[in-house]
Amino acid sequence: MARIFAYITHKGGVADDTALELAAAAAQIADGTAVTAVVTGSGAELEAVCAAVAAAYPEVWKVESPALAYPNAEVVRKALVQLLPAGSVLLLPHDTFGMDLGPGLAIKMDAAFVADVVAVAAVEGTTLKLIRQEFSGQLSTHVSCDIAAGAVLNIRPGVCKPMADGAAAGQIVDKSGELGDLSAGRQFLEVVAAEVGDVDITKSDVLLSVGRGIEDEENIEMAVELAEAMGADLACSRPIVDAKWLEKSRQVGTSGLTVKPKVYLAMGISGSFQHLGGVKGSPFMVAVNKNPKAPIFQFADVGIVADILELMPELTKKIKSA
Amino acid sequence: MEILVCVKRVPDTAENEFTINADGSDIDRDDLVYSVNEWDNYAVEEAIQIVDRVGGKVTVVAVGDEDSEEVLRREMAMGANDGLLLADPAFADSDGRGIATILKGAVEKGTYDLILTGAQSDSGAGQVGGMLAAMLDIPYASLVDSIEVVDDQSLKIGREIEGGNREMNSIQLPCLLSIQTGINEPRYVGIRGIRKVASVEIPVLGSAELGIGGAAVGSAGARVKRLDYFVPVLGAGAEMLEGSTEEIVDKLIELLKAKGGLK
Ligand SMILES: Cc1cc2nc3c(=O)[nH]c(=O)nc-3n(C[C@H](O)[C@H](O)[C@H](O)COP(=O)(O)OP(=O)(O)OC[C@H]3O[C@@H](n4cnc5c(N)ncnc54)[C@H](O)[C@@H]3O)c2cc1C
């Protein structure tokens, strides 16, 4: 069996939640062989993350360089190509960093690549059977992946139950000395923080959230009226922001805001993982969608198959008259 | 600036209810509505806007069969100058690496300063752009949501990262960028526009013209293979409210009241 590695993303000296999720996924593939965590970065933050991660991984590779202070995927890729032995299997989180790094790294390692893995179904010799999703989560597929020559596997955040940490007392191995040239054609400049909007939907108890099912900009008014009648704040999925029908500060999801309401009413939202990834705290979720097969019905507590353009005005009227 | 934009014809996820065929090997494709991958439309629009600002030319390229010609024409109706179709029976069942290998063949037949792809397509992998960049040994950035041409050597780009934050980078040309939705507002294409480009010739290149050996692409070259499709069982499933609209509304109001969803 090839050596198995998990790349640990971190911020402000704290390892991402995916650190323990990847440990769990790797354990499934590793079948008893030890899994090594790889942490790149610099300074005290790197030290802190390595120490924390050693509680879950038997071995931690510390990779330090000023060039790695910010995780620029092009630079990290060079470092990993220099350090990982031929034929390695590397697990990455399928987030905006893993999406940036994984595909190109797989080419440079001459390894197989599987994006956005939601489950490991079986391990048969050097063939993995993995579960993915297509068509915006409407259908799942089993894929087989031959890892004999190595593999890069991007694991969807939040799908693997995190490994319980604390037991490993892992050894930290400093690999920084093995690094070569890390120059790249892409330089990180700065992070620009998200704009703050007039309503803070992260603090709302009740959210009425609209998706592409709203169909037209002029129908937004219908949702505004319903939200008002309910005493809810208005939120939305990404396509509504892309179309500039509502401001970015109302977008729920991985590339928007993480909300923790008590009640979440999803109107014409299909239920992609990027959207639902921003809904935390297990709210009471109601989904209204005209497609009975919409994935959102699998996550919601209550579902209604209906046209939101008909249902919303009815609901507004009834609430107002009560 | 010479810009190549890679586009794909996909079943429209917003327009279709997907069903699986009898043996689970594929979706029922007969009555599907196809369109250009949503992300690719933003990439083409961005390329056209860049050329409007600094001059140059936009070429759109698709790997597919003759049906893909329709999406190439659509993007040419938006304003792309040239189209290129990469088609060969040997390309069938390629994995992401295979598609990138085919595109690499096309890239090497031209001279491009900038290559754009959509951030992802119907399979949700988001892999072809990053693979192609690595094969070509040019810098890459994914999920790009702003592009500013600094000079003929470099761009300043924004990348979308978690939580609505953005990561700014400087990137050297030639490079490859995968484009995220929302970077611009893709222009509308009417029937008229499509008619205008209806007779423009679109060259078709196969594996011989592209110099691609059989073992690198198609199912023989694939290290990742889709085995089946199935309908996921993801959660416990919702309790479905049924009845007349009035009954549903009443029941919903009752539930919302009970859960604190009405103030
Ligand atoms: C890196 C990355 C980050 C992303 N981040 C986010 C994010 O933060 N937030 C986010 O939301 N998305 C995000 N996305 C996009 C995400 O993948 C989906 O494309 C998006 O969530 C879909 O939004 P939707 O459900 O509104 O639209 P669709 O998926 O198009 O769904 C529309 C739904 O409305 C239904 N419908 C249509 N008309 C009606 C009607 N009249 N009545 C009732 N129902 C109707 C349809 O059946 C369908 O289910 C991200 C994608 C990527 C690649």
XYZ file of C-alpha atoms and ligand atoms in Angstrom:
638
model
C 0.000 0.000 0.000
C 1.245 3.466 -0.932
C 1.925 6.051 1.752
C -1.111 8.110 2.616
C -0.981 11.821 3.422
C -3.546 14.396 4.461
C -2.938 18.080 3.810
C -3.987 20.249 6.732
C -5.401 23.693 5.983
C -5.255 26.220 8.807
C -5.816 29.857 9.623
C -4.591 32.003 12.503
C -2.758 29.058 14.046
C -5.847 26.840 14.170
C -6.317 23.726 12.031
C -9.468 23.635 9.900
C -12.296 21.231 10.837
C -11.326 19.190 7.779
C -8.092 18.120 9.546
C -9.993 15.505 11.561
C -12.382 14.690 8.712
C -9.489 13.834 6.411
C -7.984 11.693 9.180
C -11.200 9.667 9.211
C -11.355 9.362 5.419
C -7.673 8.426 5.224
C -8.119 5.735 7.863
C -10.787 4.123 5.702
C -8.416 3.963 2.740
C -5.269 3.187 4.708
C -6.545 -0.056 6.176
C -4.167 0.011 9.113
C -1.148 1.789 7.578
C -0.175 4.992 9.329
C -1.393 8.260 7.820
C 0.856 11.327 7.766
C -0.402 14.893 8.096
C 1.377 17.536 6.023
C 1.311 21.091 7.363
C 2.858 23.966 5.426
C 3.269 27.487 6.722
C 5.644 29.582 8.773
C 6.402 30.770 12.294
C 4.457 30.296 15.496
C 1.182 29.555 13.707
C 2.736 26.578 11.957
C 4.162 25.281 15.255
C 0.751 25.551 16.917
C -1.040 23.708 14.123
C 1.542 20.908 14.021
C 1.243 20.402 17.768
C -2.552 20.285 17.586
C -2.663 17.945 14.609
C -0.244 15.515 16.289
C -3.119 14.564 18.582
C -4.887 12.890 15.637
C -2.088 11.787 13.306
C 0.785 9.441 14.245
C 3.155 11.480 12.108
C 3.119 15.168 11.151
C 5.357 16.684 8.487
C 6.186 20.272 9.303
C 7.067 22.224 6.148
C 8.271 25.732 6.888
C 9.180 28.534 4.504
C 8.394 32.265 4.325
C 7.058 31.506 0.816
C 4.431 29.258 2.424
C 3.184 31.830 4.958
C 0.013 32.256 2.893
C -1.283 29.063 1.206
C -0.787 30.021 -2.451
C -1.731 26.762 -4.194
C 0.923 27.218 -6.891
C 3.665 27.423 -4.248
C 2.228 24.643 -2.089
C 2.072 22.436 -5.187
C 5.786 22.892 -5.815
C 6.579 22.060 -2.191
C 4.451 18.902 -2.222
C 5.919 17.678 -5.508
C 9.373 18.044 -3.954
C 8.473 16.254 -0.709
C 5.963 13.487 -1.421
C 7.411 10.108 -2.422
C 6.387 8.723 -5.821
C 3.086 6.846 -5.724
C 1.722 8.680 -2.669
C -1.972 9.127 -1.998
C -2.822 12.644 -0.812
C -6.136 13.772 0.658
C -7.214 17.418 0.365
C -10.383 19.206 1.429
C -12.598 20.066 -1.556
C -12.797 23.745 -0.621
C -11.559 26.798 -2.513
C -7.965 25.868 -1.667
C -8.271 22.172 -2.541
C -10.010 23.054 -5.808
C -7.100 25.360 -6.606
C -4.414 22.809 -5.759
C -5.697 19.290 -6.451
C -6.045 18.978 -10.247
C -2.670 20.475 -11.145
C -0.911 18.636 -8.341
C -2.267 15.318 -9.619
C -0.793 16.042 -13.054
C 2.598 16.980 -11.592
C 2.591 13.826 -9.411
C 1.381 11.797 -12.385
C -1.353 10.591 -10.061
C -5.070 9.947 -10.461
C -7.425 12.728 -9.322
C -10.921 12.508 -7.914
C -12.745 15.732 -7.017
C -15.422 16.289 -4.414
C -15.560 12.786 -2.927
C -18.531 12.373 -0.575
C -17.798 8.815 0.612
C -15.387 5.922 0.319
C -17.538 2.937 -0.654
C -14.893 0.210 -0.935
C -11.164 -0.454 -1.136
C -10.215 -3.402 -3.368
C -6.451 -3.703 -3.665
C -5.265 -0.563 -5.419
C -8.722 0.267 -6.695
C -10.901 2.626 -4.723
C -14.635 2.795 -5.156
C -15.741 6.310 -4.279
C -19.048 8.161 -4.247
C -19.433 11.534 -5.957
C -22.323 13.680 -7.058
C -23.179 15.190 -10.407
C -25.746 17.618 -11.784
C -25.704 19.881 -8.753
C -26.266 17.020 -6.325
C -29.303 15.628 -8.147
C -27.636 12.287 -8.836
C -24.834 10.315 -7.222
C -22.327 8.035 -8.910
C -19.837 5.396 -7.920
C -16.445 5.964 -9.514
C -13.500 3.624 -9.527
C -10.036 5.056 -9.218
C -6.800 3.198 -9.743
C -4.353 4.505 -7.141
C -1.430 2.225 -8.059
C 0.548 5.195 -9.397
C -0.648 7.535 -6.665
C -3.726 9.685 -6.223
C -4.966 13.076 -5.120
C -8.418 12.838 -3.551
C -10.426 15.967 -2.752
C -12.856 15.156 0.059
C -15.980 17.281 0.478
C -15.872 19.175 3.801
C -18.455 18.099 6.362
C -19.219 14.622 5.003
C -16.784 12.499 7.041
C -17.385 12.131 10.733
C -14.292 13.725 12.317
C -11.764 11.327 13.863
C -11.768 11.540 17.633
C -8.440 13.170 18.441
C -6.262 12.992 21.493
C -4.824 9.526 21.277
C -2.145 9.705 18.607
C 0.712 11.614 20.329
C 2.187 11.920 16.848
C 5.767 12.627 16.000
C 6.531 15.958 14.290
C 9.104 15.600 11.529
C 10.647 18.777 10.125
C 10.793 18.423 6.348
C 11.670 22.055 5.595
C 15.293 21.189 4.776
C 14.184 19.128 1.766
C 12.489 22.080 0.071
C 13.955 23.418 -3.164
C 13.016 26.395 -5.315
C 9.480 27.629 -4.537
C 9.188 30.486 -7.022
C 5.883 30.630 -8.907
C 4.200 32.654 -11.633
C 1.404 33.647 -9.280
C 1.963 35.898 -6.269
C -0.461 36.357 -3.404
C -1.174 40.039 -2.746
C -3.860 40.348 -0.072
C -7.221 39.104 1.203
C -10.109 41.528 0.753
C -12.763 40.950 3.430
C -16.439 40.510 2.541
C -18.574 43.634 2.487
C -20.937 44.137 5.399
C -24.590 44.632 4.484
C -27.490 46.467 6.089
C -28.951 43.338 7.697
C -26.799 40.769 9.469
C -28.427 37.475 8.451
C -25.938 35.544 10.601
C -27.886 36.832 13.632
C -31.399 36.169 12.301
C -33.685 33.643 14.018
C -36.006 33.291 11.054
C -34.785 33.373 7.458
C -36.805 33.338 4.275
C -34.312 32.290 1.626
C -34.988 32.494 -2.101
C -33.204 30.706 -4.933
C -33.248 30.606 -8.717
C -36.867 29.416 -8.525
C -37.839 33.071 -8.035
C -37.250 33.273 -11.797
C -37.303 37.039 -12.245
C -36.025 40.148 -10.529
C -39.494 41.620 -10.226
C -40.632 38.608 -8.175
C -38.189 39.499 -5.404
C -40.831 41.925 -4.145
C -43.085 38.923 -3.410
C -40.407 37.494 -1.146
C -39.825 40.861 0.542
C -43.541 41.048 1.365
C -43.646 37.517 2.737
C -40.551 38.113 4.850
C -42.134 41.267 6.249
C -45.372 39.468 7.070
C -43.450 36.660 8.787
C -41.091 38.977 10.628
C -38.241 37.126 8.929
C -35.067 38.411 7.284
C -34.568 37.803 3.594
C -31.649 35.644 2.447
C -30.842 33.931 -0.850
C -28.757 31.436 -2.780
C -25.833 32.428 -4.948
C -27.484 32.783 -8.388
C -29.638 35.600 -6.959
C -26.481 37.484 -5.983
C -24.759 36.671 -9.289
C -27.748 38.214 -11.072
C -27.444 41.235 -8.724
C -31.056 40.911 -7.575
C -29.975 40.946 -3.916
C -26.749 42.021 -2.266
C -23.909 39.632 -1.454
C -24.450 40.112 2.293
C -27.676 38.097 1.954
C -26.046 35.058 0.337
C -26.069 31.857 2.382
C -23.393 29.263 1.645
C -19.742 28.393 1.592
C -18.850 31.427 -0.482
C -21.367 33.569 1.365
C -22.399 33.657 5.007
C -22.922 30.922 7.564
C -26.285 31.329 9.244
C -27.695 29.708 12.401
C -31.423 30.459 12.399
C -34.130 28.576 14.289
C -36.301 28.433 11.182
C -35.099 28.331 7.559
C -37.644 28.578 4.782
C -36.027 27.665 1.431
C -38.029 28.840 -1.588
C -36.975 27.549 -5.013
C -33.565 26.390 -3.809
C -32.284 23.036 -5.092
C -30.098 22.212 -2.088
C -26.505 22.198 -3.353
C -23.848 21.424 -0.779
C -22.340 24.853 -1.251
C -25.644 26.403 -0.223
C -26.487 24.030 2.636
C -22.884 24.261 3.852
C -23.822 27.718 5.102
C -26.860 26.565 7.100
C -25.736 25.472 10.560
C -27.316 24.689 13.902
C -29.973 22.289 12.542
C -32.813 24.764 12.076
C -36.376 23.692 11.411
C -36.150 23.685 7.624
C -39.062 24.018 5.229
C -38.407 23.603 1.505
C -40.743 24.627 -1.282
C -39.790 23.431 -4.750
C -41.692 22.485 -7.877
C -39.390 19.530 -8.518
C -40.330 16.617 -6.224
C -36.827 15.199 -6.732
C -34.975 18.335 -5.636
C -32.150 17.309 -3.268
C -33.274 19.893 -0.697
C -36.190 17.608 0.237
C -33.662 15.142 1.622
C -32.416 17.705 4.122
C -35.558 19.626 5.001
C -37.908 18.755 7.873
C -40.967 19.718 5.903
C -41.344 19.819 2.132
C -43.924 21.268 -0.202
C -44.055 20.549 -3.922
C -45.413 23.796 -5.313
C -44.747 26.829 -7.465
C -43.321 29.431 -5.093
C -44.711 32.211 -7.254
C -48.191 30.962 -6.377
C -47.533 29.842 -2.820
C -45.718 32.925 -1.527
C -48.534 35.455 -2.144
C -51.072 33.028 -0.641
C -48.938 32.597 2.426
C -48.453 36.351 2.801
C -52.179 36.977 2.518
C -53.049 34.303 5.094
C -50.450 35.497 7.606
C -51.600 39.102 7.287
C -55.262 38.208 7.716
C -54.651 36.055 10.778
C -4.633 39.514 -26.211
C -5.271 36.098 -27.773
C -7.770 34.311 -25.526
C -8.952 30.703 -25.708
C -12.096 29.784 -23.782
C -12.973 26.126 -23.172
C -16.725 25.472 -23.165
C -18.900 22.421 -22.634
C -22.394 21.388 -23.673
C -24.228 20.071 -20.618
C -27.732 19.026 -19.563
C -29.264 22.096 -17.943
C -29.627 21.307 -14.214
C -32.301 23.958 -13.726
C -34.444 22.706 -16.634
C -34.333 18.933 -16.202
C -35.561 16.295 -13.819
C -32.937 13.623 -14.158
C -33.920 9.975 -14.463
C -31.611 6.998 -14.629
C -31.765 4.395 -17.390
C -32.723 0.770 -16.758
C -29.267 -0.606 -15.922
C -28.081 2.482 -14.039
C -25.240 3.103 -16.462
C -26.369 6.524 -17.623
C -29.096 9.112 -17.334
C -31.992 9.073 -19.795
C -30.713 11.542 -22.336
C -33.542 11.516 -24.863
C -35.633 14.401 -23.627
C -32.957 16.442 -21.927
C -32.608 20.160 -22.440
C -28.960 20.995 -23.114
C -27.217 24.320 -22.849
C -23.759 25.750 -22.426
C -22.312 25.125 -18.964
C -23.311 28.106 -16.806
C -19.744 28.885 -15.684
C -18.433 28.857 -19.268
C -20.839 31.588 -20.260
C -19.248 33.901 -17.717
C -15.801 32.927 -19.033
C -16.744 33.799 -22.617
C -18.291 37.114 -21.549
C -15.139 37.976 -19.590
C -12.922 37.155 -22.579
C -15.026 39.361 -24.854
C -14.870 42.236 -22.363
C -11.071 41.925 -22.063
C -10.678 42.000 -25.851
C -13.016 45.023 -25.996
C -10.647 46.811 -23.587
C -7.208 45.782 -24.840
C -7.776 44.306 -28.303
C -7.127 40.791 -29.533
C -9.278 37.801 -30.340
C -11.453 35.229 -28.586
C -11.539 31.589 -29.685
C -14.003 29.143 -28.134
C -13.172 25.446 -28.084
C -15.264 22.431 -27.103
C -14.521 18.731 -26.756
C -17.603 16.838 -27.839
C -19.534 15.452 -30.752
C -21.252 17.435 -33.511
C -24.005 18.508 -31.087
C -21.426 20.699 -29.352
C -21.297 22.880 -32.435
C -24.521 24.465 -31.245
C -22.912 25.765 -28.025
C -19.886 27.018 -29.951
C -22.201 28.988 -32.235
C -24.061 30.373 -29.266
C -20.822 31.670 -27.768
C -19.769 33.056 -31.163
C -23.088 34.856 -31.318
C -22.100 36.469 -27.995
C -18.990 37.804 -29.692
C -16.297 35.115 -29.748
C -14.398 35.379 -33.046
C -13.577 31.760 -33.799
C -14.820 28.315 -32.851
C -12.983 25.035 -32.700
C -14.525 21.591 -32.194
C -12.422 18.691 -30.953
C -14.235 15.517 -31.901
C -13.167 11.914 -32.334
C -14.810 8.618 -31.347
C -11.550 7.862 -29.510
C -12.306 10.747 -27.098
C -15.427 9.052 -25.691
C -15.381 8.274 -21.950
C -12.253 10.323 -21.292
C -11.751 11.311 -17.646
C -10.727 14.843 -16.642
C -7.108 14.139 -17.472
C -8.110 12.860 -20.907
C -10.144 16.007 -21.647
C -7.215 18.182 -20.530
C -4.909 16.152 -22.790
C -7.192 16.739 -25.789
C -7.399 20.473 -25.033
C -3.621 20.642 -24.675
C -3.344 19.404 -28.255
C -5.541 22.288 -29.411
C -3.710 24.897 -27.308
C -0.401 23.872 -28.824
C -1.707 24.448 -32.337
C -2.194 28.153 -31.556
C -0.554 30.939 -29.535
C -2.656 32.089 -26.622
C -1.863 34.644 -23.927
C -4.773 33.642 -21.753
C -6.861 30.487 -21.449
C -10.166 30.492 -19.566
C -12.413 27.658 -18.421
C -15.528 27.633 -16.256
C -14.809 26.855 -12.594
C -16.729 23.589 -12.942
C -19.386 21.895 -15.043
C -22.101 19.245 -14.780
C -19.877 16.672 -13.079
C -18.992 19.215 -10.378
C -15.310 18.296 -10.425
C -13.680 21.570 -11.436
C -10.614 19.731 -12.630
C -9.921 20.348 -16.314
C -8.529 23.888 -16.003
C -6.000 23.076 -13.289
C -4.894 19.930 -15.101
C -4.477 21.707 -18.428
C -2.434 24.497 -16.814
C -0.135 21.959 -15.167
C 0.302 20.076 -18.459
C 1.177 23.340 -20.205
C 3.367 24.450 -17.290
C 1.695 27.841 -17.028
C 0.401 29.551 -13.858
C -3.151 28.767 -12.766
C -5.797 30.256 -10.520
C -9.284 28.876 -9.888
C -12.593 30.525 -8.975
C -11.537 33.851 -10.437
C -14.074 36.652 -9.920
C -12.160 39.667 -11.266
C -9.503 40.234 -13.927
C -7.543 43.416 -14.480
C -4.986 43.544 -17.282
C -1.890 45.197 -15.782
C 0.346 45.033 -18.867
C 1.282 42.469 -21.502
C 3.172 40.475 -18.885
C 0.699 40.122 -16.051
C -2.832 40.323 -14.677
C -4.206 41.273 -11.286
C -6.931 38.808 -10.410
C -9.386 38.205 -7.581
C -10.228 34.682 -6.424
C -13.236 33.805 -4.415
C -12.475 32.107 -1.101
C -14.685 31.035 1.798
C -17.116 33.346 3.551
C -17.459 35.930 0.780
C -13.806 36.960 1.159
C -11.572 37.446 -1.868
C -7.936 36.663 -2.473
C -6.018 39.048 -4.739
C -3.117 37.728 -6.793
C -0.721 38.890 -9.438
C -0.299 36.288 -12.174
C 2.082 36.136 -15.121
C 0.968 35.637 -18.710
C 0.447 33.297 -20.378
C -1.769 31.736 -17.725
C -4.971 29.768 -17.244
C -7.867 30.949 -15.093
C -11.063 29.141 -14.119
C -13.959 31.577 -13.920
C -16.575 31.751 -11.165
C -20.184 32.839 -11.745
C -20.980 36.464 -10.940
C -17.721 37.887 -12.379
C -19.842 39.758 -14.962
C -23.329 39.741 -16.422
C -23.242 37.564 -19.558
C -24.957 39.254 -22.461
C -28.184 37.949 -23.898
C -28.044 36.116 -27.218
C -31.108 36.227 -29.413
C -32.107 34.056 -32.348
C -30.883 36.844 -34.645
C -27.387 36.699 -33.238
C -27.249 32.941 -33.653
C -28.475 33.201 -37.249
C -25.667 35.596 -38.047
C -23.030 32.992 -37.226
C -25.018 30.019 -38.518
C -22.864 29.540 -41.580
C -19.449 30.396 -40.126
C -17.218 27.399 -40.569
C -16.073 25.673 -37.397
C -12.991 23.502 -37.915
C -13.169 19.996 -36.454
C -9.963 18.410 -35.187
C -9.532 14.758 -34.231
C -6.771 12.802 -32.551
C -4.635 12.648 -35.713
C -4.691 16.447 -36.206
C -4.035 17.008 -32.510
C -1.257 14.430 -32.322
C -2.847 12.490 -29.484
C -2.075 8.814 -29.030
C -4.961 6.464 -28.274
C -3.727 5.328 -24.854
C -3.772 8.871 -23.398
C -7.480 9.577 -23.858
C -10.837 7.815 -24.004
C -11.745 4.979 -21.692
C -8.338 3.322 -22.195
C -6.567 6.357 -20.739
C -9.002 6.933 -17.882
C -7.751 6.247 -14.367
C -11.064 7.387 -12.973
C -14.177 5.673 -14.307
C -17.818 6.285 -13.557
C -19.461 2.970 -12.717
C -23.111 3.947 -12.373
C -25.649 6.587 -11.455
C -27.970 6.308 -8.479
C -30.368 8.504 -6.581
C -28.732 9.516 -3.325
C -30.404 8.959 0.013
C -28.873 11.797 1.934
C -31.034 12.494 4.917
C -34.136 11.178 6.615
C -36.236 13.053 4.067
C -38.828 15.732 4.601
C -42.383 15.248 5.766
C -44.285 16.322 2.652
C -47.310 18.559 3.050
C -50.083 17.675 0.657
C -53.553 18.902 -0.159
C -55.080 22.017 -1.649
C -53.037 25.219 -1.601
C -55.246 26.476 1.196
C -54.734 23.361 3.301
C -50.989 23.485 2.724
C -50.804 27.147 3.664
C -52.803 26.580 6.859
C -50.682 23.631 7.861
C -47.486 25.549 7.130
C -48.590 28.539 9.190
C -49.411 26.240 12.078
C -45.960 24.609 11.866
C -44.172 27.934 11.563
C -46.006 29.263 14.601
C -45.067 26.207 16.619
C -41.393 26.537 15.688
C -41.163 30.294 16.246
C -41.096 31.106 12.555
C -43.789 33.778 12.766
C -43.471 36.917 14.783
C -16.907 27.276 -5.276
C -18.386 27.442 -5.276
C -18.987 28.123 -4.242
C -20.359 28.279 -4.206
N -20.916 28.949 -3.154
C -22.248 29.037 -3.045
C -22.857 29.691 -1.920
O -22.184 30.231 -1.032
N -24.211 29.719 -1.850
C -25.001 29.155 -2.807
O -26.231 29.221 -2.670
N -24.456 28.553 -3.880
C -23.104 28.488 -4.030
N -22.562 27.899 -5.141
C -23.446 27.500 -6.250
C -24.107 26.164 -6.023
O -23.286 25.142 -6.529
C -25.458 26.113 -6.769
O -25.242 26.400 -8.127
C -26.474 27.099 -6.205
O -26.572 26.966 -4.796
C -27.821 26.851 -6.814
O -28.732 27.817 -6.372
P -30.282 27.531 -6.429
O -30.600 26.358 -5.594
O -30.977 28.809 -6.112
O -30.510 27.271 -7.991
P -30.812 25.911 -8.775
O -29.883 24.860 -8.410
O -30.959 26.300 -10.187
O -32.218 25.502 -8.188
C -33.390 26.181 -8.423
C -34.496 25.323 -7.857
O -35.719 26.021 -7.950
C -36.738 25.146 -8.390
N -37.727 25.996 -9.037
C -37.645 26.644 -10.216
N -38.741 27.388 -10.432
C -39.545 27.192 -9.369
C -40.834 27.698 -9.003
N -41.510 28.566 -9.761
N -41.364 27.263 -7.831
C -40.708 26.400 -7.040
N -39.480 25.922 -7.331
C -38.917 26.318 -8.478
C -36.068 24.156 -9.288
O -36.769 22.930 -9.296
C -34.688 24.009 -8.610
O -34.673 22.970 -7.668
C -21.177 27.742 -5.227
C -20.571 27.054 -6.275
C -19.192 26.905 -6.318
C -18.576 26.173 -7.444
